[in-house]
Structure formats: C-alpha cells, structure tokens
Coordinates of C-alpha atoms and ligand atoms in Angstrom, one line a residue:
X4 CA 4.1 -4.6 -19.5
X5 CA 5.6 -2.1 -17.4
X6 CA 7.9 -2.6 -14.3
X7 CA 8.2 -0.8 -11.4
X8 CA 11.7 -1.3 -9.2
X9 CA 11.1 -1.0 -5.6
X10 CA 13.6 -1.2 -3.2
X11 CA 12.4 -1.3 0.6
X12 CA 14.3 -0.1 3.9
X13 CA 12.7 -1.9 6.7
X14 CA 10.7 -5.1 7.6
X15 CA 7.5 -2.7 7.3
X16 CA 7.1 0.1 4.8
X17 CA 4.6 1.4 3.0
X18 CA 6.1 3.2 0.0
X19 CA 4.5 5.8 -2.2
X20 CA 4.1 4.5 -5.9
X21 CA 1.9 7.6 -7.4
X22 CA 4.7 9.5 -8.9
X23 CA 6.0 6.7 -10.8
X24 CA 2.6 5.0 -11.8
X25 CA 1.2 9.0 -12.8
X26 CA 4.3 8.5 -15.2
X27 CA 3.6 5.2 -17.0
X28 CA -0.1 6.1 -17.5
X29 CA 1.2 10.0 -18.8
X30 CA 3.4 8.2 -21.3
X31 CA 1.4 5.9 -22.6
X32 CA -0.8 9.0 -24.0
X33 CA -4.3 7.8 -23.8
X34 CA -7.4 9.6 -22.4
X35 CA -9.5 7.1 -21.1
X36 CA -9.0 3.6 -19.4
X37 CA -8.3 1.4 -16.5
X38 CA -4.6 1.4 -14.7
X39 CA -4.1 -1.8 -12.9
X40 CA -1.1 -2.2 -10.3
X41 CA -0.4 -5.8 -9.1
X42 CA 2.3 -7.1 -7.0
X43 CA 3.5 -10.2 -7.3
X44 CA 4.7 -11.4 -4.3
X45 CA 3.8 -13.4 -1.0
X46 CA 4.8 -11.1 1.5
X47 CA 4.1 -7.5 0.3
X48 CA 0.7 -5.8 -1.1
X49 CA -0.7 -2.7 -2.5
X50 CA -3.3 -0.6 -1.7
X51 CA -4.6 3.3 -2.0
X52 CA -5.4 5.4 1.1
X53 CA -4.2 8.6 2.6
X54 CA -1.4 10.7 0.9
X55 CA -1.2 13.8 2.8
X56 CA -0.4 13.1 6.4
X57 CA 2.3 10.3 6.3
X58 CA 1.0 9.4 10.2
X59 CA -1.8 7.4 8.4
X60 CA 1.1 5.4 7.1
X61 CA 2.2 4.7 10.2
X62 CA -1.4 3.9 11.7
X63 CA -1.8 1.4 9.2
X64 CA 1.2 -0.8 10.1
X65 CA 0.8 -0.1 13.6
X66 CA -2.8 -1.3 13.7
X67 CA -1.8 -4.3 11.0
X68 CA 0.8 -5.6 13.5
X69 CA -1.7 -5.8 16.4
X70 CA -3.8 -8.1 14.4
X71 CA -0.9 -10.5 12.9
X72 CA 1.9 -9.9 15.5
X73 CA 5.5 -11.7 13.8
X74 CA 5.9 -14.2 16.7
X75 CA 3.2 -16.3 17.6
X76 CA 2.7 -19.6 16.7
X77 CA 2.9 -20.2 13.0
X78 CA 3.5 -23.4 11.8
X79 CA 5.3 -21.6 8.1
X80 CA 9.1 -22.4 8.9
X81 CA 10.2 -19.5 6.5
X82 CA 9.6 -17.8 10.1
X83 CA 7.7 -15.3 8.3
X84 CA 4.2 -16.1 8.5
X85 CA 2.8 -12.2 9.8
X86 CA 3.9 -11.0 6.2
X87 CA 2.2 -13.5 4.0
X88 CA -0.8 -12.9 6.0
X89 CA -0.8 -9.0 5.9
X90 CA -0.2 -9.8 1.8
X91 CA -3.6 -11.8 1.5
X92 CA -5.6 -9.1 4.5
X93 CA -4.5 -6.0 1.8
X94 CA -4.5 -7.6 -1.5
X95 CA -1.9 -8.0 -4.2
X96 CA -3.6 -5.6 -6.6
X97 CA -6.0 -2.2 -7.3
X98 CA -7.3 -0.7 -10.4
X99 CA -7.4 2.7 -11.0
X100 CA -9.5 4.7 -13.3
X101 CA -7.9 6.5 -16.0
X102 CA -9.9 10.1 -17.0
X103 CA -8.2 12.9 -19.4
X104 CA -4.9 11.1 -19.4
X105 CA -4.4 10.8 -15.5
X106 CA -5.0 8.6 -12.7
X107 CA -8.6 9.5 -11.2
X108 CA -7.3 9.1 -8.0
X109 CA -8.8 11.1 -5.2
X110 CA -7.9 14.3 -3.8
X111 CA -6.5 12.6 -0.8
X112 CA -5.8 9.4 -2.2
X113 CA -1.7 8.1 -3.1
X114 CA -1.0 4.4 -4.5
X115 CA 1.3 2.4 -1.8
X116 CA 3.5 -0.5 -2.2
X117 CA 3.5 -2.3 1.6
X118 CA 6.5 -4.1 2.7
X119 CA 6.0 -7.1 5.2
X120 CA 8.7 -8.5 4.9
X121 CA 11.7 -6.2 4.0
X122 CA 14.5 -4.9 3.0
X123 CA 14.3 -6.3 0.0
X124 CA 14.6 -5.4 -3.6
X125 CA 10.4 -6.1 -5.4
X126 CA 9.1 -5.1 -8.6
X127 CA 5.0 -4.0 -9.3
X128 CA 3.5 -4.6 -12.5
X129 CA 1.4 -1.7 -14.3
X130 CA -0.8 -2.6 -16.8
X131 CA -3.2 -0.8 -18.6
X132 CA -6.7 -1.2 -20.5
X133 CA -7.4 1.4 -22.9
X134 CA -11.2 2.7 -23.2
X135 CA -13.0 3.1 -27.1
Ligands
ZN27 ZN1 7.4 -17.5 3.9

C-alpha cells in the first residue's frame, strides 16, 4: 500500500494532496481503475472541493468551526472533541476514478487532507483497484 507523509502547521489546515496522489496513480502505470485515499485517524479527514481559489479553503474551516466550535461542553477529556467531530461530518475517505492513467478529477476539483487537530505529523493511505 502506499503512504503518504503529511506534516500539518496549525490546529486547522486543509492541505493539498493532488500532486502527490497524481504521482502514485502515474507510477503505478495503469489506464483504468479506482484511486481510493483514506485517512486513518480520529481527528483529521479528507475530502475533494475547490482547487483554484485557496479562499474556499478558508470558507470551509471558517463555516466548520461555527457548527462544532472547540469549547463547548464536551464530555471527551482528550479536550479535543470539535476535531473528532469535524473527522466523522467530512469523512475519512474518497475514491477517485482513474481514466487514461490519471485521476478524473474535475477541472476545478484538488484532493485535501483536513487537519482538526494539528500540528501534527499523519500519514493517508492510497490504494488502488485496477479495471480489466
Ligand atoms: Zn480525543
């Protein structure tokens, strides 16, 4: 399986993965198929949107900390309850079709890694299913 080595910056991040995903899937040399990313951990997630204008980015987590704000009353004693709950509201995992050896992502679309709970050092999983 292949690894991905993330290291985050801040509590909340949303880090591009494209680039190095686009890599595995190039390597591996196959035509057609299904790229799966999956994170696995309790406090970060993954998920596609907007690539272009990085404000999106910041919309997200914006808008993500209105609906689970850190401090409120959480009964988790880890004191970080927001973050495991962002994890399960964006998911720990998307697929991605694979067409003429590349991702068949959209136009628009980038693959992002989403600290909740950073700095820390995570890793993301790519596997792939090749098509007959
Ligand atoms: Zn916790």
């Amino acid at each position: 399986m292949n690894k991905i080595q993330v290291k985050t910056h801040s509590q909340s991040e949303l880090i591009n993965l494209t680039p190095e995903v686009n890599k595995i899937v190039q390597r591996l040399g196959f035509k057609e198929g299904v790229c799966y990313v999956y994170v696995p951990h309790t406090t970060a997630a993954v998920t596609i949107n907007e690539n272009a204008d990085p404000s999106v980015q910041k919309d997200i987590l914006n808008e993500l900390d209105k609906i689970v704000p850190w401090d409120d009353r959480y009964t988790h004693m880890e004191g970080n309850a927001a973050a495991h709950i962002k994890s399960t509201i964006v998911g720990s995992s998307v697929y991605i079709p694979i067409s003429d050896g590349k991702l068949a992502l959209g136009t628009w679309q980038g693959i992002f890694f989403c600290e909740f709970d950073g700095p820390r050092h995570r890793e993301v999983f790519v596997q792939t299913i090749k098509s007959e």
